[in-house]
């Protein structure tokens, strides 16, 4: 008998001669999401569908084929109680939270725009005056190209993926983001991305954060007539009108009308509507915007050779047109259902190409949304539901007047933005007024309005940890440096918006409940109704593929995928 085995295990463990069998087993195992050749998938496709409510998967299912949304159910995994765990549920925070595995309280993207105490004006979530536009020569002078992920204060899963799978010498993973929207392209791709492209005046552009000039293939794509052909097609229903069982009639008072259009009804002559609706950018508000994005993605896969070798790549696509259509027509319009049928076709086209070009079983894709949307309040109100539109002006006027009367100055409130009051800290200091006292007074005044559910103050959010419900969502969306001093939470179903179409932003289920779908090597086939959160996506990917969690990650791998 050797002395090695004569010693008790704890001593062997101390001497480094023995490791527990369970640890050995774990270390010997390849990451669950590797291919049968023990390699990472050649390409990870990260899909965000802008404004996709969870119920669209079921309500629109009859119009879906087998190759798009349904392919995830047939081959992969679906999280069917998947939620945002913060508010405000807007596009910028949504994409940032998917990418970083945390919430605005940590990553700092607290809105699409927000009031900056530093500059005294509104800032945009991806604006960056330190970078220059790329690819905008001769078009759309302005700031459309001055964008970067500089305001995102955490690493993304793609950042960690890129470093982890980089070879010591030689190839590095390529990471690319693309979307109609700048924030939809930039935030998912992360800080270390090779490229992000978004659309302005019908052209895919970028910024000097990524490159000095557009690659030749992007210039060629912009010169091609893909966009013109799609616009010339116009927009008519893909299928017979009576098949749109998930929608209301084509012409309802809850739908918006394009400038120059008469009714919200099919067919739409897009060339005739171009003028007055953003020129060629009208494509963003039609399902053709999604088609153009897949055209662009396929061109990128070819030209950048994404997924062509053993060094894995990332392609992050955000389909924005669903959001523009939802904002104009609402969650129960035939236009919205048709947009999803056509998106389903485009997903199928994309996945088929990945199979033939990269290989079946060699790629991984996930799909989620950046927020949901409320049912058009006018529609629900007419059906007797306790909802309505919200105009904050009377509340603001009451609060401003009450604060001036109580504290003797009319400039104590500096700004009202994103349902938040920002106090004028300089004035409070000068007058020796306690900020928490003012905040409590503002909260009590605002809370008298019947549309208001609750008003929370910075002191509430600093002093307590809310465990569930809307209050917890508000807290996880509240950044201690950037957010306001008093936060107004409306009752469920109340919306500050036009009387047609819909919007989002609340901490409630209609805005937080979105799909999570994933398929690829090692992903089990199944569904779970156990609650999962948006911030769980990044750590799930990192557990699946064995790379580190993003720097600010507060989510956790979804147990149903690993147990
Ligand atoms: Zn959005």
Coordinates of C-alpha atoms and ligand atoms in Angstrom, one line a residue:
X1 CA 0.0 0.0 0.0
X2 CA 1.4 3.3 -0.9
X3 CA 1.6 6.1 1.7
X4 CA -0.5 8.2 -0.6
X5 CA -3.6 6.2 0.1
X6 CA -2.8 5.6 3.7
X7 CA -3.3 9.3 4.4
X8 CA -6.9 10.5 5.2
X9 CA -8.5 12.5 2.4
X10 CA -8.5 15.8 4.2
X11 CA -4.7 15.6 4.5
X12 CA -4.4 14.5 0.8
X13 CA -6.6 17.4 -0.1
X14 CA -4.2 19.7 1.8
X15 CA -1.2 18.2 0.1
X16 CA -2.8 18.6 -3.3
X17 CA -2.8 14.8 -3.9
X18 CA -6.5 14.3 -3.9
X19 CA -9.5 16.1 -5.2
X20 CA -13.1 15.3 -4.5
X21 CA -14.6 13.1 -7.2
X22 CA -17.4 15.7 -7.9
X23 CA -14.9 18.4 -8.6
X24 CA -13.0 16.1 -11.0
X25 CA -16.2 15.3 -12.8
X26 CA -17.0 19.0 -13.2
X27 CA -13.5 19.8 -14.5
X28 CA -13.5 16.9 -16.9
X29 CA -16.8 18.1 -18.4
X30 CA -17.0 20.4 -21.4
X31 CA -19.4 23.3 -21.0
X32 CA -22.9 22.1 -21.6
X33 CA -23.3 24.4 -24.6
X34 CA -20.3 23.0 -26.6
X35 CA -20.8 21.0 -29.7
X36 CA -20.4 17.2 -30.0
X37 CA -16.8 18.0 -31.2
X38 CA -16.1 19.6 -27.8
X39 CA -16.0 23.0 -29.4
X40 CA -17.9 26.2 -28.7
X41 CA -20.7 26.9 -31.2
X42 CA -19.2 28.7 -34.2
X43 CA -21.7 31.6 -33.9
X44 CA -24.0 32.8 -31.2
X45 CA -26.9 34.8 -32.5
X46 CA -28.5 37.2 -29.9
X47 CA -31.9 38.2 -31.1
X48 CA -33.9 41.0 -29.4
X49 CA -37.5 41.7 -30.7
X50 CA -38.3 45.2 -29.8
X51 CA -41.6 45.4 -27.8
X52 CA -42.5 41.7 -28.0
X53 CA -45.1 40.8 -25.4
X54 CA -45.0 37.2 -24.2
X55 CA -48.6 36.6 -25.3
X56 CA -47.7 37.2 -29.0
X57 CA -46.1 33.8 -29.0
X58 CA -49.5 32.1 -28.3
X59 CA -51.9 34.6 -29.8
X60 CA -50.1 34.8 -33.1
X61 CA -49.0 31.1 -33.2
X62 CA -51.4 30.1 -35.9
X63 CA -49.6 32.3 -38.4
X64 CA -46.2 30.9 -37.6
X65 CA -44.3 28.3 -39.6
X66 CA -42.0 25.6 -38.2
X67 CA -38.7 27.4 -39.0
X68 CA -38.9 30.6 -37.0
X69 CA -40.3 31.1 -33.5
X70 CA -41.6 27.5 -33.4
X71 CA -38.2 26.1 -34.1
X72 CA -37.1 27.1 -30.6
X73 CA -40.0 25.1 -29.1
X74 CA -39.3 22.0 -31.3
X75 CA -35.5 22.0 -30.8
X76 CA -34.8 24.2 -27.8
X77 CA -36.0 25.7 -24.6
X78 CA -38.6 28.3 -23.7
X79 CA -38.9 30.3 -20.5
X80 CA -42.6 31.2 -20.4
X81 CA -42.6 33.3 -17.2
X82 CA -39.7 35.5 -18.2
X83 CA -39.7 39.0 -16.9
X84 CA -37.9 42.3 -16.6
X85 CA -37.2 42.8 -12.9
X86 CA -36.9 46.6 -13.0
X87 CA -38.6 49.7 -14.4
X88 CA -38.5 51.8 -16.5
X89 CA -39.0 49.2 -19.2
X90 CA -37.7 51.1 -22.2
X91 CA -35.5 50.1 -25.1
X92 CA -32.1 51.4 -23.9
X93 CA -32.3 49.8 -20.4
X94 CA -33.8 46.6 -21.9
X95 CA -30.9 46.0 -24.3
X96 CA -28.4 47.0 -21.6
X97 CA -29.9 44.6 -19.1
X98 CA -30.0 41.6 -21.5
X99 CA -26.4 42.3 -22.4
X100 CA -25.0 42.9 -18.9
X101 CA -27.0 40.4 -16.7
X102 CA -28.0 43.2 -14.3
X103 CA -30.4 46.1 -14.0
X104 CA -30.2 49.9 -14.5
X105 CA -29.3 50.3 -10.8
X106 CA -26.0 48.8 -11.7
X107 CA -25.3 49.4 -15.4
X108 CA -26.5 53.0 -15.4
X109 CA -28.7 53.0 -18.5
X110 CA -31.8 54.3 -16.7
X111 CA -33.8 55.3 -19.7
X112 CA -33.6 56.1 -23.4
X113 CA -33.1 59.7 -22.4
X114 CA -32.7 61.1 -18.9
X115 CA -32.1 64.4 -17.2
X116 CA -28.5 64.8 -16.3
X117 CA -27.7 66.7 -13.1
X118 CA -24.2 67.2 -14.4
X119 CA -25.2 69.0 -17.7
X120 CA -28.6 70.2 -16.7
X121 CA -30.1 68.8 -19.8
X122 CA -31.3 65.5 -21.3
X123 CA -28.8 62.9 -22.3
X124 CA -29.4 60.1 -24.7
X125 CA -28.4 56.6 -23.7
X126 CA -25.8 56.0 -26.4
X127 CA -24.9 59.6 -27.4
X128 CA -21.2 60.3 -27.3
X129 CA -19.8 63.6 -28.5
X130 CA -16.3 62.3 -28.3
X131 CA -16.8 60.0 -31.4
X132 CA -17.6 60.9 -35.0
X133 CA -20.2 59.5 -37.4
X134 CA -19.0 56.9 -39.9
X135 CA -20.7 56.4 -43.3
X136 CA -22.8 59.6 -43.1
X137 CA -21.0 61.6 -45.8
X138 CA -23.6 63.6 -47.7
X139 CA -26.6 62.4 -45.6
X140 CA -28.5 63.5 -42.6
X141 CA -26.1 66.0 -40.9
X142 CA -26.6 65.8 -37.2
X143 CA -25.7 63.5 -34.4
X144 CA -27.1 60.2 -35.7
X145 CA -23.6 58.8 -35.9
X146 CA -22.1 60.1 -32.7
X147 CA -22.9 57.1 -30.6
X148 CA -21.1 54.6 -28.4
X149 CA -21.7 52.3 -25.4
X150 CA -19.8 54.8 -23.2
X151 CA -22.7 55.3 -20.8
X152 CA -23.0 51.6 -20.1
X153 CA -21.1 51.0 -16.8
X154 CA -20.7 47.2 -16.9
X155 CA -19.2 44.7 -19.3
X156 CA -21.6 42.7 -21.5
X157 CA -21.6 38.9 -22.0
X158 CA -20.3 39.5 -25.5
X159 CA -17.3 41.4 -24.0
X160 CA -16.5 38.5 -21.7
X161 CA -17.1 36.0 -24.5
X162 CA -14.7 37.8 -26.8
X163 CA -11.8 37.8 -24.3
X164 CA -12.5 34.3 -23.1
X165 CA -12.4 32.7 -26.6
X166 CA -9.5 34.9 -27.9
X167 CA -6.5 32.8 -28.8
X168 CA -3.2 33.8 -27.5
X169 CA -1.9 34.4 -30.9
X170 CA -4.2 34.7 -33.9
X171 CA -7.9 34.9 -34.3
X172 CA -10.3 36.6 -31.9
X173 CA -14.0 36.2 -31.8
X174 CA -15.8 38.8 -34.0
X175 CA -18.6 40.6 -32.2
X176 CA -21.1 42.6 -34.3
X177 CA -24.4 44.3 -33.5
X178 CA -27.0 45.5 -36.0
X179 CA -30.4 47.1 -35.7
X180 CA -32.6 49.8 -37.2
X181 CA -32.0 51.6 -33.8
X182 CA -28.6 52.8 -32.6
X183 CA -29.2 51.7 -29.1
X184 CA -30.5 48.3 -30.3
X185 CA -27.2 47.7 -32.1
X186 CA -24.7 49.3 -29.7
X187 CA -25.7 48.1 -26.2
X188 CA -26.0 44.3 -27.0
X189 CA -22.7 44.3 -28.8
X190 CA -20.9 45.9 -25.9
X191 CA -17.7 47.8 -25.4
X192 CA -15.2 45.6 -27.1
X193 CA -17.4 44.9 -30.2
X194 CA -15.8 45.0 -33.6
X195 CA -18.7 46.8 -35.1
X196 CA -22.2 48.0 -34.6
X197 CA -24.5 49.3 -37.4
X198 CA -27.7 51.1 -37.3
X199 CA -29.9 52.9 -39.8
X200 CA -30.2 56.6 -40.6
X201 CA -31.8 57.9 -43.7
X202 CA -32.1 54.4 -45.1
X203 CA -28.3 53.8 -44.7
X204 CA -26.5 51.5 -42.3
X205 CA -24.0 53.7 -40.4
X206 CA -21.6 53.4 -37.5
X207 CA -19.2 55.6 -35.4
X208 CA -15.5 56.0 -34.8
X209 CA -15.9 54.1 -31.6
X210 CA -15.7 51.0 -33.9
X211 CA -14.0 52.0 -37.1
X212 CA -12.7 54.8 -39.2
X213 CA -14.7 54.0 -42.3
X214 CA -17.4 51.6 -43.4
X215 CA -16.2 48.2 -44.7
X216 CA -16.6 47.8 -48.5
X217 CA -19.5 45.3 -48.0
X218 CA -21.5 47.8 -46.0
X219 CA -21.0 50.5 -48.6
X220 CA -22.1 48.0 -51.2
X221 CA -25.1 47.1 -49.2
X222 CA -26.1 50.7 -48.8
X223 CA -25.8 51.2 -52.6
X224 CA -27.8 48.1 -53.3
X225 CA -31.5 48.6 -54.0
X226 CA -32.7 46.2 -51.2
X227 CA -34.5 49.0 -49.4
X228 CA -36.1 50.5 -52.5
X229 CA -37.4 47.1 -53.6
X230 CA -39.0 46.5 -50.2
X231 CA -40.6 50.0 -50.1
X232 CA -41.9 49.5 -53.7
X233 CA -43.6 46.3 -52.5
X234 CA -45.8 48.4 -50.2
X235 CA -47.4 46.7 -47.2
X236 CA -50.3 44.4 -47.6
X237 CA -51.4 41.5 -45.5
X238 CA -49.4 38.3 -46.0
X239 CA -52.4 36.1 -45.7
X240 CA -56.2 36.3 -46.1
X241 CA -57.7 38.9 -43.7
X242 CA -60.0 36.4 -41.9
X243 CA -56.9 34.3 -40.8
X244 CA -55.8 37.1 -38.5
X245 CA -57.7 35.7 -35.5
X246 CA -55.3 37.2 -33.0
X247 CA -56.3 40.8 -33.9
X248 CA -59.3 43.2 -34.0
X249 CA -60.7 44.5 -37.3
X250 CA -58.4 46.3 -39.7
X251 CA -59.9 49.7 -39.0
X252 CA -60.3 50.6 -35.3
X253 CA -60.1 53.9 -33.4
X254 CA -57.2 52.6 -31.4
X255 CA -54.7 52.7 -34.3
X256 CA -52.6 55.6 -35.5
X257 CA -52.5 56.8 -39.1
X258 CA -49.5 57.8 -41.1
X259 CA -49.1 61.4 -42.0
X260 CA -50.8 61.8 -45.4
X261 CA -52.7 58.6 -44.9
X262 CA -56.5 58.5 -44.3
X263 CA -57.2 55.3 -42.4
X264 CA -55.2 52.6 -40.6
X265 CA -56.1 50.0 -43.2
X266 CA -54.3 47.7 -45.7
X267 CA -52.8 48.0 -48.2
X268 CA -50.3 50.7 -47.5
X269 CA -48.6 52.5 -50.4
X270 CA -45.2 53.1 -48.8
X271 CA -43.7 55.2 -51.6
X272 CA -46.7 57.5 -51.5
X273 CA -46.4 57.8 -47.7
X274 CA -42.6 58.3 -47.6
X275 CA -42.8 62.0 -47.7
X276 CA -43.8 63.3 -44.2
X277 CA -43.0 60.0 -42.5
X278 CA -39.2 60.1 -42.4
X279 CA -38.4 59.5 -46.1
X280 CA -36.8 56.1 -46.6
X281 CA -36.8 55.7 -42.8
X282 CA -40.5 54.9 -43.1
X283 CA -39.2 51.3 -43.6
X284 CA -38.5 51.2 -39.9
X285 CA -42.2 51.4 -39.2
X286 CA -43.1 48.5 -41.4
X287 CA -42.2 44.7 -41.3
X288 CA -39.8 45.4 -44.2
X289 CA -37.4 47.0 -41.7
X290 CA -37.0 43.5 -40.2
X291 CA -36.5 42.0 -43.7
X292 CA -33.8 44.6 -44.4
X293 CA -32.0 43.7 -41.1
X294 CA -31.9 40.0 -42.1
X295 CA -30.6 41.0 -45.6
X296 CA -27.9 42.9 -43.8
X297 CA -27.1 40.1 -41.4
X298 CA -26.7 37.6 -44.2
X299 CA -24.4 40.0 -46.0
X300 CA -22.4 40.3 -42.8
X301 CA -22.1 36.6 -42.3
X302 CA -20.7 36.3 -45.8
X303 CA -18.4 39.3 -45.8
X304 CA -17.1 39.0 -42.2
X305 CA -17.0 35.2 -42.4
X306 CA -19.0 35.0 -39.1
X307 CA -19.0 31.4 -37.8
X308 CA -16.6 30.2 -40.5
X309 CA -13.9 28.8 -38.2
X310 CA -13.3 27.3 -34.8
X311 CA -13.1 30.8 -33.1
X312 CA -16.7 31.5 -32.2
X313 CA -18.3 34.8 -33.2
X314 CA -21.3 36.8 -31.9
X315 CA -24.0 38.4 -34.1
X316 CA -26.5 40.6 -32.1
X317 CA -29.6 41.5 -34.0
X318 CA -32.3 43.8 -32.7
X319 CA -35.5 43.8 -34.7
X320 CA -36.9 47.3 -34.2
X321 CA -39.9 47.4 -36.6
X322 CA -42.1 45.5 -34.2
X323 CA -41.7 48.4 -31.8
X324 CA -42.5 51.1 -34.3
X325 CA -45.5 49.2 -35.5
X326 CA -46.7 48.5 -31.9
X327 CA -46.4 52.2 -31.0
X328 CA -48.5 53.2 -34.0
X329 CA -51.1 50.5 -34.1
X330 CA -51.2 48.8 -30.7
X331 CA -51.1 45.2 -29.4
X332 CA -54.3 44.0 -31.0
X333 CA -53.9 45.4 -34.6
X334 CA -53.8 43.3 -37.7
X335 CA -50.7 45.4 -38.6
X336 CA -48.9 44.1 -35.5
X337 CA -49.9 40.5 -36.1
X338 CA -48.8 40.7 -39.8
X339 CA -45.5 42.2 -38.7
X340 CA -44.9 39.1 -36.5
X341 CA -45.9 36.7 -39.2
X342 CA -43.4 38.3 -41.5
X343 CA -40.8 38.4 -38.8
X344 CA -41.3 34.7 -38.3
X345 CA -40.6 34.2 -42.1
X346 CA -37.4 36.2 -41.7
X347 CA -36.2 34.2 -38.6
X348 CA -36.8 31.1 -40.6
X349 CA -34.7 32.5 -43.5
X350 CA -31.9 33.4 -41.1
X351 CA -31.9 30.0 -39.4
X352 CA -32.0 28.1 -42.7
X353 CA -28.9 30.1 -43.8
X354 CA -27.1 29.3 -40.6
X355 CA -27.8 25.6 -41.1
X356 CA -26.4 25.6 -44.6
X357 CA -23.5 28.0 -44.2
X358 CA -22.3 27.2 -40.6
X359 CA -23.8 23.8 -40.1
X360 CA -26.7 22.3 -38.2
X361 CA -25.7 21.9 -34.6
X362 CA -22.8 24.4 -34.9
X363 CA -24.6 27.6 -33.8
X364 CA -26.6 28.8 -30.9
X365 CA -29.4 31.4 -30.9
X366 CA -31.5 33.0 -28.3
X367 CA -34.5 35.4 -28.6
X368 CA -36.0 37.8 -26.1
X369 CA -37.5 41.3 -26.0
X370 CA -36.4 44.6 -24.6
X371 CA -39.8 45.3 -23.0
X372 CA -43.5 44.4 -23.6
X373 CA -46.3 46.9 -24.1
X374 CA -49.6 47.8 -22.5
X375 CA -52.9 47.1 -24.3
X376 CA -54.2 50.4 -25.8
X377 CA -55.8 52.0 -22.7
X378 CA -58.7 53.3 -24.8
X379 CA -59.6 49.8 -25.9
X380 CA -59.4 48.4 -22.4
X381 CA -61.4 51.3 -20.9
X382 CA -64.2 50.7 -23.5
X383 CA -64.3 47.2 -22.2
X384 CA -64.8 48.4 -18.7
X385 CA -61.3 47.9 -17.4
X386 CA -59.9 50.2 -14.7
X387 CA -57.3 52.0 -16.9
X388 CA -56.8 55.4 -18.4
X389 CA -54.5 57.9 -19.9
X390 CA -52.2 59.9 -17.6
X391 CA -51.4 63.6 -18.0
X392 CA -48.8 64.5 -15.4
X393 CA -49.2 68.3 -15.9
X394 CA -51.9 68.9 -13.2
X395 CA -49.8 66.8 -10.7
X396 CA -46.6 68.7 -11.6
X397 CA -48.4 72.1 -11.2
X398 CA -49.8 71.1 -7.8
X399 CA -46.4 69.9 -6.6
X400 CA -44.5 72.9 -7.9
X401 CA -47.0 75.3 -6.2
X402 CA -47.1 73.4 -2.9
X403 CA -43.4 73.2 -2.7
X404 CA -43.0 76.9 -3.4
X405 CA -45.6 77.8 -0.8
X406 CA -44.1 75.5 1.8
X407 CA -40.4 76.2 1.3
X408 CA -40.5 79.8 0.0
X409 CA -38.7 79.3 -3.3
X410 CA -40.1 78.4 -6.7
X411 CA -36.9 76.8 -8.0
X412 CA -36.5 73.9 -5.5
X413 CA -37.6 71.4 -8.1
X414 CA -35.2 71.3 -10.9
X415 CA -36.8 69.0 -13.4
X416 CA -39.5 66.4 -13.9
X417 CA -38.4 63.6 -16.2
X418 CA -39.3 59.9 -16.7
X419 CA -41.8 60.1 -13.8
X420 CA -39.2 61.4 -11.5
X421 CA -38.7 64.8 -9.7
X422 CA -35.2 66.0 -9.5
X423 CA -34.5 68.4 -6.7
X424 CA -32.3 71.5 -7.0
X425 CA -29.5 70.4 -4.7
X426 CA -27.6 73.7 -5.0
X427 CA -30.6 75.7 -3.8
X428 CA -31.3 73.2 -1.0
X429 CA -27.8 73.6 0.2
X430 CA -27.9 77.3 -0.1
X431 CA -31.1 77.5 1.9
X432 CA -30.1 74.8 4.4
X433 CA -33.2 72.8 3.5
X434 CA -33.2 69.1 4.1
X435 CA -33.5 67.2 0.8
X436 CA -35.3 64.2 2.3
X437 CA -37.9 66.5 3.9
X438 CA -38.6 68.1 0.5
X439 CA -38.8 64.7 -1.1
X440 CA -41.3 63.5 1.4
X441 CA -43.4 66.6 0.9
X442 CA -43.3 66.2 -2.9
X443 CA -44.3 62.5 -2.5
X444 CA -47.2 63.3 -0.3
X445 CA -48.5 65.9 -2.6
X446 CA -48.2 63.8 -5.8
X447 CA -49.7 60.8 -4.0
X448 CA -53.0 62.6 -3.8
X449 CA -53.7 62.1 -7.5
X450 CA -56.0 59.1 -8.1
X451 CA -53.9 57.8 -11.0
X452 CA -50.9 57.5 -8.7
X453 CA -50.3 54.1 -7.1
X454 CA -47.4 55.1 -4.9
X455 CA -44.6 57.7 -4.7
X456 CA -41.2 56.6 -3.5
X457 CA -38.3 58.8 -2.4
X458 CA -34.6 58.4 -2.7
X459 CA -34.5 57.9 1.1
X460 CA -37.0 55.0 0.7
X461 CA -34.8 53.4 -1.9
X462 CA -31.6 53.9 0.0
X463 CA -33.0 52.7 3.3
X464 CA -35.0 49.6 2.4
X465 CA -34.6 46.6 0.1
X466 CA -37.9 45.8 -1.6
X467 CA -38.2 42.1 -2.3
X468 CA -41.0 41.8 -4.9
X469 CA -43.6 43.6 -6.9
X470 CA -43.5 47.0 -8.5
X471 CA -41.6 48.6 -5.7
X472 CA -38.7 46.1 -6.1
X473 CA -38.8 46.8 -9.9
X474 CA -38.5 50.5 -9.3
X475 CA -35.6 50.0 -6.9
X476 CA -33.7 47.8 -9.4
X477 CA -34.2 50.5 -12.0
X478 CA -33.1 53.4 -9.8
X479 CA -29.5 54.5 -10.0
X480 CA -28.2 56.3 -6.9
X481 CA -26.2 58.8 -8.9
X482 CA -28.3 59.4 -12.0
X483 CA -32.0 58.8 -11.0
X484 CA -34.4 61.3 -9.5
X485 CA -35.2 62.1 -5.9
X486 CA -38.9 61.3 -6.0
X487 CA -40.3 58.5 -8.2
X488 CA -44.0 58.5 -9.2
X489 CA -45.5 55.1 -9.8
X490 CA -48.8 55.0 -11.7
X491 CA -51.6 52.5 -11.2
X492 CA -51.5 49.5 -13.5
X493 CA -52.8 50.2 -17.0
X494 CA -52.3 54.0 -16.9
X495 CA -50.2 55.4 -19.7
X496 CA -48.9 58.8 -20.7
X497 CA -49.2 58.5 -24.5
X498 CA -51.3 59.5 -27.5
X499 CA -54.8 58.0 -27.8
X500 CA -53.8 55.6 -30.6
X501 CA -51.2 52.9 -30.5
X502 CA -49.4 51.9 -27.4
X503 CA -46.3 52.3 -25.3
X504 CA -44.4 50.8 -22.3
X505 CA -42.2 51.7 -19.4
X506 CA -44.1 50.5 -16.3
X507 CA -43.0 48.0 -13.7
X508 CA -46.2 45.9 -14.4
X509 CA -46.5 42.5 -16.1
X510 CA -47.7 43.8 -19.5
X511 CA -44.4 45.6 -19.8
X512 CA -42.2 43.0 -18.0
X513 CA -43.4 39.7 -19.4
X514 CA -41.5 38.8 -22.6
X515 CA -40.4 35.6 -24.3
X516 CA -37.1 33.8 -23.6
X517 CA -36.2 31.2 -26.3
X518 CA -32.9 29.5 -26.8
X519 CA -31.6 26.7 -29.0
X520 CA -28.3 25.2 -29.8
X521 CA -25.8 22.5 -28.8
X522 CA -26.4 21.2 -25.3
X523 CA -29.7 23.2 -24.8
X524 CA -32.3 20.7 -23.6
X525 CA -35.7 20.6 -25.3
X526 CA -38.4 21.9 -23.0
X527 CA -40.2 24.7 -21.4
X528 CA -40.4 26.2 -17.9
X529 CA -43.0 28.2 -16.2
X530 CA -40.7 28.9 -13.3
X531 CA -40.0 32.6 -13.2
X532 CA -36.8 33.7 -14.9
X533 CA -35.5 37.2 -15.4
X534 CA -33.9 39.2 -18.1
X535 CA -30.8 39.6 -16.0
X536 CA -30.5 35.7 -16.0
X537 CA -29.8 35.6 -19.7
X538 CA -26.2 36.7 -19.6
X539 CA -25.2 34.3 -16.8
X540 CA -27.1 31.5 -18.5
X541 CA -25.0 32.0 -21.6
X542 CA -21.8 32.2 -19.6
X543 CA -22.6 29.0 -17.7
X544 CA -23.6 27.3 -21.0
X545 CA -20.3 28.2 -22.7
X546 CA -17.9 28.5 -19.8
X547 CA -17.0 32.1 -20.0
X548 CA -17.0 34.6 -17.0
X549 CA -20.1 36.5 -15.9
X550 CA -20.3 40.1 -17.0
X551 CA -18.8 42.5 -14.5
X552 CA -22.0 43.8 -12.9
X553 CA -24.0 40.6 -13.2
X554 CA -26.7 40.1 -10.6
X555 CA -28.7 37.4 -12.4
X556 CA -28.2 33.7 -12.2
X557 CA -28.1 30.8 -14.7
X558 CA -31.6 29.5 -15.3
X559 CA -31.8 26.2 -13.3
X560 CA -34.2 24.6 -15.7
X561 CA -31.5 24.5 -18.4
X562 CA -28.9 22.9 -16.2
X563 CA -30.6 20.5 -13.8
Ligands
LIG1 ZN1 -37.9 49.0 -27.3

